mmCIF file of C-alpha atoms and ligand atoms in Angstrom:
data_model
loop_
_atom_site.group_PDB
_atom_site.id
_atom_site.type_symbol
_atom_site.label_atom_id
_atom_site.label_comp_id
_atom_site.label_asym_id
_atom_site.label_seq_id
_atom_site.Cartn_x
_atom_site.Cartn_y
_atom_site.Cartn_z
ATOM 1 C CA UNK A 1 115.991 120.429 78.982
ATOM 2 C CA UNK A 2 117.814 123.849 78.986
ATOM 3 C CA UNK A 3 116.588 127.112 80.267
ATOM 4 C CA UNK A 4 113.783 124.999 82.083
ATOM 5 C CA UNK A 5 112.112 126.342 85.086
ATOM 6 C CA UNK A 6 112.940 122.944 87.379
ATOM 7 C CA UNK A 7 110.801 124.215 90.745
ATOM 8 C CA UNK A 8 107.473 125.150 88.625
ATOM 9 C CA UNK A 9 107.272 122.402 85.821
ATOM 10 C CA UNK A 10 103.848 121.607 87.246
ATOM 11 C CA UNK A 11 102.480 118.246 85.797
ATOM 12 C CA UNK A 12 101.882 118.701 81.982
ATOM 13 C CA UNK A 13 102.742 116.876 79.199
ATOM 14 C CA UNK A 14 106.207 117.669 77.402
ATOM 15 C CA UNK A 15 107.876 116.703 74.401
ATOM 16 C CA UNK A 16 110.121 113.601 75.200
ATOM 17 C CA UNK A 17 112.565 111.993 72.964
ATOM 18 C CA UNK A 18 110.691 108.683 72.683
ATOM 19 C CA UNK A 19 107.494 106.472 74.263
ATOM 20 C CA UNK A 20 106.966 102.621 74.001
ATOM 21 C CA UNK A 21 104.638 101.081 72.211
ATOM 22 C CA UNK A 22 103.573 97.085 71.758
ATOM 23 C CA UNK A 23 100.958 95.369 70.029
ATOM 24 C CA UNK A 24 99.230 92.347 70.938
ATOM 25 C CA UNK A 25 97.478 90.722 67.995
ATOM 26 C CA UNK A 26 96.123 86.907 67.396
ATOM 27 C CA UNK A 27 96.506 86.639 71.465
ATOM 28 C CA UNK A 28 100.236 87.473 71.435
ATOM 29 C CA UNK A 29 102.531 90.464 72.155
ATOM 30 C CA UNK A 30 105.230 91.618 69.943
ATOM 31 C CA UNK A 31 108.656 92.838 71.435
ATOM 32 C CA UNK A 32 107.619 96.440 71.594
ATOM 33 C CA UNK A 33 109.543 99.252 70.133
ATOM 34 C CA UNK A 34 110.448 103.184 70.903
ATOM 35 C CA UNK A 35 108.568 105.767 68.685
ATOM 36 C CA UNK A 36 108.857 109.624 68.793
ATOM 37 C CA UNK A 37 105.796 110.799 68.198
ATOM 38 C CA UNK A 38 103.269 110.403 70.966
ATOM 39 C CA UNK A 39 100.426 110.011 68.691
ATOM 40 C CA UNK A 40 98.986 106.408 67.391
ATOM 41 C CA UNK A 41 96.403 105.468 64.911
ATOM 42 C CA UNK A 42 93.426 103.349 65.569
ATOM 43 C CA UNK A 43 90.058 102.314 64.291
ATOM 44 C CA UNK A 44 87.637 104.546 65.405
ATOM 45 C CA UNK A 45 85.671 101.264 66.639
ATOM 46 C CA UNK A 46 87.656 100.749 69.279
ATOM 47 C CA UNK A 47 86.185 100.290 72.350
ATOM 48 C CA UNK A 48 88.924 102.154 74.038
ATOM 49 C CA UNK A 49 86.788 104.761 72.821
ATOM 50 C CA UNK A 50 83.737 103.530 73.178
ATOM 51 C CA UNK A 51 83.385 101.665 75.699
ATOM 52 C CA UNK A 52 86.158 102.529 78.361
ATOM 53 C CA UNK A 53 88.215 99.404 77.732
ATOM 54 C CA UNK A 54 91.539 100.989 79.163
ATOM 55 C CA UNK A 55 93.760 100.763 82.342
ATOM 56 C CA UNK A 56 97.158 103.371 83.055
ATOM 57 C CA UNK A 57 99.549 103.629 85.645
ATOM 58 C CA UNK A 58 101.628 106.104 87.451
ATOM 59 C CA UNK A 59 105.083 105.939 88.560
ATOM 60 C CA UNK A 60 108.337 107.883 88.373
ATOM 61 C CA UNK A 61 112.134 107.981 88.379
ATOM 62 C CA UNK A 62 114.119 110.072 89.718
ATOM 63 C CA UNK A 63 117.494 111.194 89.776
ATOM 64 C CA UNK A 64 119.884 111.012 92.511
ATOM 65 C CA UNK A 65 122.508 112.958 94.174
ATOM 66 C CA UNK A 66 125.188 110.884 92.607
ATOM 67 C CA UNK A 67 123.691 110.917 89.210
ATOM 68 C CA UNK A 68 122.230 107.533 89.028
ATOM 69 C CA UNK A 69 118.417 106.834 87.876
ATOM 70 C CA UNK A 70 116.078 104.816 90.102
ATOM 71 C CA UNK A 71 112.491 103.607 89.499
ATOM 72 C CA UNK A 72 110.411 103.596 92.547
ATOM 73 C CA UNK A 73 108.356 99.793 93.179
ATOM 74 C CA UNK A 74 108.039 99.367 89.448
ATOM 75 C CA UNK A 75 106.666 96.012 90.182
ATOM 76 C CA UNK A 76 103.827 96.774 92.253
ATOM 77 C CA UNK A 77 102.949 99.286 89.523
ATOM 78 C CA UNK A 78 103.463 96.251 86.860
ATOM 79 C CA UNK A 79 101.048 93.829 89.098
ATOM 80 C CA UNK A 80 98.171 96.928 89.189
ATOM 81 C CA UNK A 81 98.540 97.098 85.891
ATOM 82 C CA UNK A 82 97.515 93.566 85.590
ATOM 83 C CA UNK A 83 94.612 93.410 88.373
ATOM 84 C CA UNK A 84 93.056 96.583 85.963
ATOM 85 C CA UNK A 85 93.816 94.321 83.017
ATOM 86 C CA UNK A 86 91.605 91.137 84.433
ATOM 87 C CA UNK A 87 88.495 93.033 85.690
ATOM 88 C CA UNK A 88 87.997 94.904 82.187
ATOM 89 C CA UNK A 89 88.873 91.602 80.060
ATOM 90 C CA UNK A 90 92.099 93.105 78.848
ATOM 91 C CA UNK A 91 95.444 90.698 77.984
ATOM 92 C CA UNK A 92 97.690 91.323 81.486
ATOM 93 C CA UNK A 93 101.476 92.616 80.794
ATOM 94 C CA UNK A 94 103.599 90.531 81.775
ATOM 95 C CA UNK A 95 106.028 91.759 84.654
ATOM 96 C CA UNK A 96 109.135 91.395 82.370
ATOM 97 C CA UNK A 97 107.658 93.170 79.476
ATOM 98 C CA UNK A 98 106.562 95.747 81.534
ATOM 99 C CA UNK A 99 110.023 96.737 83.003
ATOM 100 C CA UNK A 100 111.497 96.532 80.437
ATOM 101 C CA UNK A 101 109.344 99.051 78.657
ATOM 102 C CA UNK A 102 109.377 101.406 81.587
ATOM 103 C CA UNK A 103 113.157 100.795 81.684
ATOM 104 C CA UNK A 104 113.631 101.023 77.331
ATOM 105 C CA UNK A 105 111.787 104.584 78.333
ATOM 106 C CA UNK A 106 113.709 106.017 80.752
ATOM 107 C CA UNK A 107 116.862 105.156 79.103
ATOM 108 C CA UNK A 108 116.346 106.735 75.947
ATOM 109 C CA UNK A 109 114.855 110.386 77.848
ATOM 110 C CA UNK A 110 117.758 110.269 80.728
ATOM 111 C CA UNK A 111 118.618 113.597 80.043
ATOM 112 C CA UNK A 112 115.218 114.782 80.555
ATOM 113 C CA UNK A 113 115.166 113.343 84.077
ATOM 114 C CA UNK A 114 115.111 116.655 86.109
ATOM 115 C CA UNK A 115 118.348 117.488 88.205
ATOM 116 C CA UNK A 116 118.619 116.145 91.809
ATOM 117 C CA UNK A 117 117.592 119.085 94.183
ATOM 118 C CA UNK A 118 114.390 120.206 92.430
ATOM 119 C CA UNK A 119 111.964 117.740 93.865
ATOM 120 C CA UNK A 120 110.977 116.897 90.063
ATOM 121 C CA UNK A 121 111.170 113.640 88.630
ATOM 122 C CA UNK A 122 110.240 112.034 85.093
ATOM 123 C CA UNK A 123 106.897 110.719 85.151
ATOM 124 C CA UNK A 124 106.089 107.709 83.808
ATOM 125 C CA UNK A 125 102.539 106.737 82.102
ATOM 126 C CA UNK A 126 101.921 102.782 81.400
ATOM 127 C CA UNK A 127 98.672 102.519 79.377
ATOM 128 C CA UNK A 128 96.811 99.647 77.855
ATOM 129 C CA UNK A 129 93.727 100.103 75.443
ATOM 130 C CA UNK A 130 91.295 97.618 73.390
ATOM 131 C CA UNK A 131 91.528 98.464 69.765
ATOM 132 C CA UNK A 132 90.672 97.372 66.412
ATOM 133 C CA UNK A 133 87.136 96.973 64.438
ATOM 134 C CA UNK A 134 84.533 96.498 66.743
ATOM 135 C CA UNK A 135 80.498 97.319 67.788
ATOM 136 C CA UNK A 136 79.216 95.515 70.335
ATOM 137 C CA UNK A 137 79.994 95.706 74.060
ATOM 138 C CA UNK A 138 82.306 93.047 74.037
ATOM 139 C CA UNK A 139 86.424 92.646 74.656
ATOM 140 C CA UNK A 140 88.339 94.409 71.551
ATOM 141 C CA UNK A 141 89.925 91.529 69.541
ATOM 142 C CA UNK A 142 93.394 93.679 69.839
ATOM 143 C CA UNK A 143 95.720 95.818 71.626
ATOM 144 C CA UNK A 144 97.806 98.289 72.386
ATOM 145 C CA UNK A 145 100.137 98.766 75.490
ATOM 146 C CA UNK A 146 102.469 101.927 75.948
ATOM 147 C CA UNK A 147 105.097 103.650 78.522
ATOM 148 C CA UNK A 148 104.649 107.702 77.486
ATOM 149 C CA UNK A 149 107.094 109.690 80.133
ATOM 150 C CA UNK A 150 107.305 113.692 80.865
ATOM 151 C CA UNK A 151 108.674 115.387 83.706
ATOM 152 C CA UNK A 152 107.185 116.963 86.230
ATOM 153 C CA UNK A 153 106.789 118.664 89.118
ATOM 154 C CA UNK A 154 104.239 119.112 91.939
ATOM 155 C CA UNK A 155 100.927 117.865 91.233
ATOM 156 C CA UNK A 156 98.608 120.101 93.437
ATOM 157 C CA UNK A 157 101.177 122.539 94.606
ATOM 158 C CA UNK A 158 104.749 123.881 94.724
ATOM 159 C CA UNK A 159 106.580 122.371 97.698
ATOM 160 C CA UNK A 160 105.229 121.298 100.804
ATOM 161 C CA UNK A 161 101.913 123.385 101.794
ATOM 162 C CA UNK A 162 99.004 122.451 102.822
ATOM 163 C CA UNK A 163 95.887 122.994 100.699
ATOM 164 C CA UNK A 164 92.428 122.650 101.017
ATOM 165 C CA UNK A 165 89.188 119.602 99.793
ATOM 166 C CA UNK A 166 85.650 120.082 99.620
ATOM 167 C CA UNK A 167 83.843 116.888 99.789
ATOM 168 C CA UNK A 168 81.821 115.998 96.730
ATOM 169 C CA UNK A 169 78.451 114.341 96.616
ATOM 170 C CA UNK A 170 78.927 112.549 93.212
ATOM 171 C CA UNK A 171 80.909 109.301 93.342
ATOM 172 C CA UNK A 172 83.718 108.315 91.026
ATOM 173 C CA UNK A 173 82.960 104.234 91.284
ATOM 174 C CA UNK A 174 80.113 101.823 92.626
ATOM 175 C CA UNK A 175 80.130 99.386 95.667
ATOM 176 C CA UNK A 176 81.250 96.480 93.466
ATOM 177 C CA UNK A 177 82.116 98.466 90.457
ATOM 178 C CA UNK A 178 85.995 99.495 89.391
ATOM 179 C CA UNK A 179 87.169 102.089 91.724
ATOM 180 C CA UNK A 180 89.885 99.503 92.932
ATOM 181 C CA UNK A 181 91.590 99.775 89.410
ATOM 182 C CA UNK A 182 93.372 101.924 87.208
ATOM 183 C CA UNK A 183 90.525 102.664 84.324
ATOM 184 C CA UNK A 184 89.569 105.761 83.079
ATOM 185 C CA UNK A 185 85.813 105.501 83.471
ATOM 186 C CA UNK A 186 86.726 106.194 87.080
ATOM 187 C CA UNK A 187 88.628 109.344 86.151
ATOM 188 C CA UNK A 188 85.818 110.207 83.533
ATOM 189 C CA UNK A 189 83.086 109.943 86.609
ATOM 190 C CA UNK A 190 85.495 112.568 88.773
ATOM 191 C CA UNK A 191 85.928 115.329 86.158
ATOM 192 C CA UNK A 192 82.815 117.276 86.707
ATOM 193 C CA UNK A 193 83.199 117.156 90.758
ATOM 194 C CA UNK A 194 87.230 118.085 90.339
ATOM 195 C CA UNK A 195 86.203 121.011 87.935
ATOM 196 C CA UNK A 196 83.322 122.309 89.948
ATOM 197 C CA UNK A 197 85.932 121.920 93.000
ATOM 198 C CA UNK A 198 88.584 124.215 91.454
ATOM 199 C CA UNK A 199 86.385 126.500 90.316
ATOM 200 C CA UNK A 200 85.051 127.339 94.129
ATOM 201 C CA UNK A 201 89.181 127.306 94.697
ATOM 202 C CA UNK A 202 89.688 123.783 96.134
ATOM 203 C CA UNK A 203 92.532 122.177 94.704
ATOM 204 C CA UNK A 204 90.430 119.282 94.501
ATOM 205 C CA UNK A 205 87.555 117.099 95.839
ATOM 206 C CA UNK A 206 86.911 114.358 98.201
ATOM 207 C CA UNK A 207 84.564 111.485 97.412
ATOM 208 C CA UNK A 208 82.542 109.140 100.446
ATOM 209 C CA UNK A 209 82.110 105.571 100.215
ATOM 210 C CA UNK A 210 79.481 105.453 97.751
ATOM 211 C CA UNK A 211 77.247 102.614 99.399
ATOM 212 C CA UNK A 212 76.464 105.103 102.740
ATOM 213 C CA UNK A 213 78.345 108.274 101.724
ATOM 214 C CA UNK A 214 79.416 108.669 105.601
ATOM 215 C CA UNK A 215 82.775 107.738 105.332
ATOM 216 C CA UNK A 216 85.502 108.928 103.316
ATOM 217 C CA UNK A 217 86.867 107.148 100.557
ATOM 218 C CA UNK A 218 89.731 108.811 98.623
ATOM 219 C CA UNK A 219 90.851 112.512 97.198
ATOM 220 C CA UNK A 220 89.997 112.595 93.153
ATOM 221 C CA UNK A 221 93.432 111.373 92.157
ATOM 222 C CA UNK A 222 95.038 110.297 95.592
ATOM 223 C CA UNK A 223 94.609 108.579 98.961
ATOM 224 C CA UNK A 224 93.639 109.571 101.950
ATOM 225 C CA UNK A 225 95.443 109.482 105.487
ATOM 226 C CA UNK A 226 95.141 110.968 108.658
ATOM 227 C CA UNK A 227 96.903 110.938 112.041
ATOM 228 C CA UNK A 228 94.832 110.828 115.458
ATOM 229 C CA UNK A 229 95.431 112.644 117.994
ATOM 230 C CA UNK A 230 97.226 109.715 120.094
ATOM 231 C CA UNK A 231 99.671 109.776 116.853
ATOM 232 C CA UNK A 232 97.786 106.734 114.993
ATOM 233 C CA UNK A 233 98.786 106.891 111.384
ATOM 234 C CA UNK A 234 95.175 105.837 110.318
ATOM 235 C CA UNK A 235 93.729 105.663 106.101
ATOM 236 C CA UNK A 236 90.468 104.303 104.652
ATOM 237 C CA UNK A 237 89.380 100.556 104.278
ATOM 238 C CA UNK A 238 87.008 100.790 101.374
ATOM 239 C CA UNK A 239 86.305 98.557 98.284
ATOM 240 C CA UNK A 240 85.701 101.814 96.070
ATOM 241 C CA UNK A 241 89.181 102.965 96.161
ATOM 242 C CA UNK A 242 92.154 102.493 94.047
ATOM 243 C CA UNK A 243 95.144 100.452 96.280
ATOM 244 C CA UNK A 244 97.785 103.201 96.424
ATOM 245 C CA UNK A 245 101.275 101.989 96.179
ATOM 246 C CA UNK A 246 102.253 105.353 97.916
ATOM 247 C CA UNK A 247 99.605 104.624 100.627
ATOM 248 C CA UNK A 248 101.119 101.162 101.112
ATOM 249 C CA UNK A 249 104.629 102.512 101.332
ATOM 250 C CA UNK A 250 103.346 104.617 103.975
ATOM 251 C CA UNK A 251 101.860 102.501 105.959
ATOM 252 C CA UNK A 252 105.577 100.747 106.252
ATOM 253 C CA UNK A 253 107.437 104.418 106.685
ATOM 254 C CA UNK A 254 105.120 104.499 109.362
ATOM 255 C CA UNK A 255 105.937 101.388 111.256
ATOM 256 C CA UNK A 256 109.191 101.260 110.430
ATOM 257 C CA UNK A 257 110.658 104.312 110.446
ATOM 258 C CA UNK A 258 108.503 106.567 112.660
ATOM 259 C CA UNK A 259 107.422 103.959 115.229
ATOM 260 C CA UNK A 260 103.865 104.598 114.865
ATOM 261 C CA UNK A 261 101.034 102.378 115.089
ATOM 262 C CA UNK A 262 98.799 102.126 111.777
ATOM 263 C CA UNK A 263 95.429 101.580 110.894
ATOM 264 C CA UNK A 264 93.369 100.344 108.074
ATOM 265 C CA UNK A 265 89.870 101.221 109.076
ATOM 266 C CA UNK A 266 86.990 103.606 108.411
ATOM 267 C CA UNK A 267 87.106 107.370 108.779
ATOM 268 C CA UNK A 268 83.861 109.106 109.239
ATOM 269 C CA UNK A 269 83.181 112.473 107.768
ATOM 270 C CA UNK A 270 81.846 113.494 110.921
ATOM 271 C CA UNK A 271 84.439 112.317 113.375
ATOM 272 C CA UNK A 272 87.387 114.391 111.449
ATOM 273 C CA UNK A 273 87.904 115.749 115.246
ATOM 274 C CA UNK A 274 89.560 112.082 115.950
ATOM 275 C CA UNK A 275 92.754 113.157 113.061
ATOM 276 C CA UNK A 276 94.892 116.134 114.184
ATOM 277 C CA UNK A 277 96.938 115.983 110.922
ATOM 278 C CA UNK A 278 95.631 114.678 107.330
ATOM 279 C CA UNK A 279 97.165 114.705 104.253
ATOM 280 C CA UNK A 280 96.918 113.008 100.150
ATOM 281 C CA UNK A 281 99.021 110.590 99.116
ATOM 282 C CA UNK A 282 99.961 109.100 95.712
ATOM 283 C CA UNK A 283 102.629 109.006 92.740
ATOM 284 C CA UNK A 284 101.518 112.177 91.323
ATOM 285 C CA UNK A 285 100.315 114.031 94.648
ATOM 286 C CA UNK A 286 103.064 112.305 96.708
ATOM 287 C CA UNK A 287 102.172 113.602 100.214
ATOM 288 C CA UNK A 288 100.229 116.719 100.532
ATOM 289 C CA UNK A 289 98.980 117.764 103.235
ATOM 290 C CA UNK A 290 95.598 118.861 104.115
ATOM 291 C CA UNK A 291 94.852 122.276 105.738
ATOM 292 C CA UNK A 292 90.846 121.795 105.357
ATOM 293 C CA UNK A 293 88.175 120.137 104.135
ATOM 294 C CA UNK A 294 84.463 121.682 103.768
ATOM 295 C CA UNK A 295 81.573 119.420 104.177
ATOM 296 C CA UNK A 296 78.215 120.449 104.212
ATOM 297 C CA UNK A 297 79.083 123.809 105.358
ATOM 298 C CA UNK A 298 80.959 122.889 108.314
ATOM 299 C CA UNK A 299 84.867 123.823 107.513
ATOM 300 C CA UNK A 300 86.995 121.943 109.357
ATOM 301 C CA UNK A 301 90.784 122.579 110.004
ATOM 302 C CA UNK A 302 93.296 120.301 110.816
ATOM 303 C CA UNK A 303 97.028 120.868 111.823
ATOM 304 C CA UNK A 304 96.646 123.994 109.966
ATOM 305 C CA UNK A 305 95.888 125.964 106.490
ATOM 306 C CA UNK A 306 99.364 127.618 106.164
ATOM 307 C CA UNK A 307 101.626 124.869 108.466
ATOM 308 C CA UNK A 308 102.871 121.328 108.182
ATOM 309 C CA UNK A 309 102.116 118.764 111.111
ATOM 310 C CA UNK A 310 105.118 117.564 112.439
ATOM 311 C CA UNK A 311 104.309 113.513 111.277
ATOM 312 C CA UNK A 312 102.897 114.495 108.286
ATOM 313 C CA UNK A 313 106.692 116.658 107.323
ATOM 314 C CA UNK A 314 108.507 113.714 108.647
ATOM 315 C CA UNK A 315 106.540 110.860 106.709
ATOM 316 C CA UNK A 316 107.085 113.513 103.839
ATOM 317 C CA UNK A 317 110.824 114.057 104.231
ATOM 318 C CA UNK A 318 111.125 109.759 104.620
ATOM 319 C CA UNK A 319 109.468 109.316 101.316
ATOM 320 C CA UNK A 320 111.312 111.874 99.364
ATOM 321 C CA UNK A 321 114.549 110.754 100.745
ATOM 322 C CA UNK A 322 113.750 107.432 99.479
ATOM 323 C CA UNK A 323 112.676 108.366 96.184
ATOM 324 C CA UNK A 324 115.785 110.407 95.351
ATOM 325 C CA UNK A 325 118.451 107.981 97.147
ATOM 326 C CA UNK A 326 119.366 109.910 100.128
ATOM 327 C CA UNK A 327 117.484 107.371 102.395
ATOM 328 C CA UNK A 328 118.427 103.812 102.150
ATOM 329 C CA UNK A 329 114.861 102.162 100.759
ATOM 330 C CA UNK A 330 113.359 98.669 102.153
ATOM 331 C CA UNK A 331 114.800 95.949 100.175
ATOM 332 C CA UNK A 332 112.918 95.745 96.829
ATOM 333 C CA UNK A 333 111.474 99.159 96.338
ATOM 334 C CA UNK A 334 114.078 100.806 93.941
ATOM 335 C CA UNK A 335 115.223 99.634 90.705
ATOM 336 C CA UNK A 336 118.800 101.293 89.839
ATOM 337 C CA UNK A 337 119.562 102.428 86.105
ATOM 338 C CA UNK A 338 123.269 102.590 85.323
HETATM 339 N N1 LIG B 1 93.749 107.122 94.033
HETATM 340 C C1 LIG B 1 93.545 107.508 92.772
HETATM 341 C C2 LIG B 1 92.167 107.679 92.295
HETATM 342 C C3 LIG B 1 94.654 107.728 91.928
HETATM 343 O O1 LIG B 1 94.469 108.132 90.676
HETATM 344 C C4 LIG B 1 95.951 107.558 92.433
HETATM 345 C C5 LIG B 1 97.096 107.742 91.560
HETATM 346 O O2 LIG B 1 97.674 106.847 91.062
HETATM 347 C C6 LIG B 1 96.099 107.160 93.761
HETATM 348 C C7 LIG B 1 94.986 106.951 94.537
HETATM 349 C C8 LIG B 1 97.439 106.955 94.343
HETATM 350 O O3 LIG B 1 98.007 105.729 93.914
HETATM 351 P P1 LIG B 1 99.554 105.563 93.818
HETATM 352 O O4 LIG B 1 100.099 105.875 95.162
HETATM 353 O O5 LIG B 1 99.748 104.124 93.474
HETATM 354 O O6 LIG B 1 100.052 106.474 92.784
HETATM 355 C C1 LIG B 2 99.229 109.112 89.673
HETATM 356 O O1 LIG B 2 99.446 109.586 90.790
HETATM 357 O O2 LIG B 2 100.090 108.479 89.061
HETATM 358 C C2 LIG B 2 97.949 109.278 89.024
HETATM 359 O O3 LIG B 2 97.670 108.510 88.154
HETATM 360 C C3 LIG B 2 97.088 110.351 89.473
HETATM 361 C C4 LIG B 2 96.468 111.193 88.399
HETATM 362 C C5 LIG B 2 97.428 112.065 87.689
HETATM 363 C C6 LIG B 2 95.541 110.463 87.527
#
């Protein structure tokens, strides 16, 4: 990666050196291999395609100051993986295979892991789908599980700025229905709000808890947090959302680190007075913050459009400094490459 533009690389997908690809056929996996090409060939049956039989994940490695590799909480990503895999009738990846897929990736594209000092990091895209001849709505008698990589940048903006939600009324999942894992019928059932969204200049949209649409639920491709005014690090309880592993690791940052009390509870849409700072969290988004968010014509600012809030920089500059090695992690979070 020469002549590459490290501060805007944006999150696209680039040319990598190889992916990871298994098959699992007559209810067994094979040892998995590295191709180059990031294309594959199935039947056109498959109810991948048809009927949304698919999970992903997201997570990323990063390169440190001294040059080494490290994998941030591979394994919760590896046991999400497997919760998506049970609730769509899909054969779960075992934790071993998975790392060492994710691992057999990063290894052969180390040299596209962006330098330390750019905030970039190669992203890493786990991905299961049902394949193989098939019509009616019904598990796919095979599969195919794969670890594609690029690297990237910022996924809503460059660096750490605020930017601003509109709240959506379409929801991504049901009550009882997937929005808890990884499958792309969720992501499918967010396109249209996320598009409309942009397109009005939002960098994205915000979706309520579907059953009574007063409370909210996540940001299209991220978790929600906020922080109250008496400096409560507070983020949704809701059955419609996916469990984000960045969420979780924030909820310990903010114990642990910043001394602040937490909360796992409802926020209402129309009690965003209580939360002087909010912000989106996840792999891709890792912390943004959130100047405003428009709902029903009522904009509402929080710490500010242009500025960070104070806890939302310092949960920010916490997490970085964990991914990239400068701040020593809780015990279990990193996985070191040599
Ligand atoms: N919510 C949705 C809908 C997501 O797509 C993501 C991204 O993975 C997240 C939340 C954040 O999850 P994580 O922190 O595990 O990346
Ligand atoms: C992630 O943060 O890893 C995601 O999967 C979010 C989005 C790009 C789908």
């Amino acid at each position: 990666m020469t002549d590459i533009d490290y501060k805007n690389l944006g999150f696209k997908a680039r040319d990598t050196h190889a992916n990871y690809i298994s098959y699992f056929k007559d209810g067994k996996w094979d040892e998995g291999a590295l191709q180059k090409e990031d294309t594959i060939t199935i039947s056109a049956f498959s109810t991948a395609l048809h009927y949304g039989q698919q999970a992903f994940e997201g997570l990323k490695a990063y390169r440190r100051k001294d040059g080494k590799i490290q994998i941030f909480r591979m394994d919760e990503n590896a046991k999400r993986l497997q919760t998506s895999c049970k609730r769509i009738l899909m054969p779960e990846v075992p934790t071993e295979k998975f790392f060492d897929a994710v691992k057999r990736v990063v290894e052969a594209n180390k040299d596209l892991i962006p330098p330390y000092g750019y905030g970039a990091s190669l992203y890493l895209r786990p991905y299961i789908i049902g394949v193989g001849r098939n019509l009616g709505v019904r598990p796919a008698p095979e599969y195919i599980f794969g670890v594609l990589a690029s690297p990237v940048g910022d996924y809503f903006r460059a660096g750490l700025s605020p930017v601003n939600f509109e709240v959506t009324d379409k929801d991504r999942a049901a009550p009882n229905g997937t929005g808890q894992v990884k499958v792309g019928g969720n992501y499918a059932a967010s396109l249209m709000s996320h598009e409309h969204a942009q397109e009005r200049g939002y960098a994205d949209c915000i979706y309520l808890d579907p059953l009574t649409h007063t409370k909210i639920d996540e940001v299209g491709a991220a978790n929600f947090f906020g922080i109250t005014k008496d400096n409560v690090f507070v983020t949704p309880n809701s059955s419609s959302i996916l469990p984000s592993i960045t969420k979780k690791s924030l909820l310990y940052i903010a114990e642990h680190y910043l001394h602040l009390k937490t909360e796992v509870r409802d926020v209402y849409i129309n009690n965003l007075d209580e939360l002087k700072e909010a912000g989106a969290c996840g792999t891709a988004a890792a912390i943004t913050p959130i100047g405003r968010i428009d709902y029903n014509g009522v904009k509402h600012v929080f710490f500010s459009e242009t500025e960070v809030g104070p806890i939302t920089r310092k949960l920010y500059d916490t997490l970085i400094g964990i991914y990239f090695g400068d701040i020593e992690a809780p015990e279990g979070w990193i996985t070191i490459i040599e």
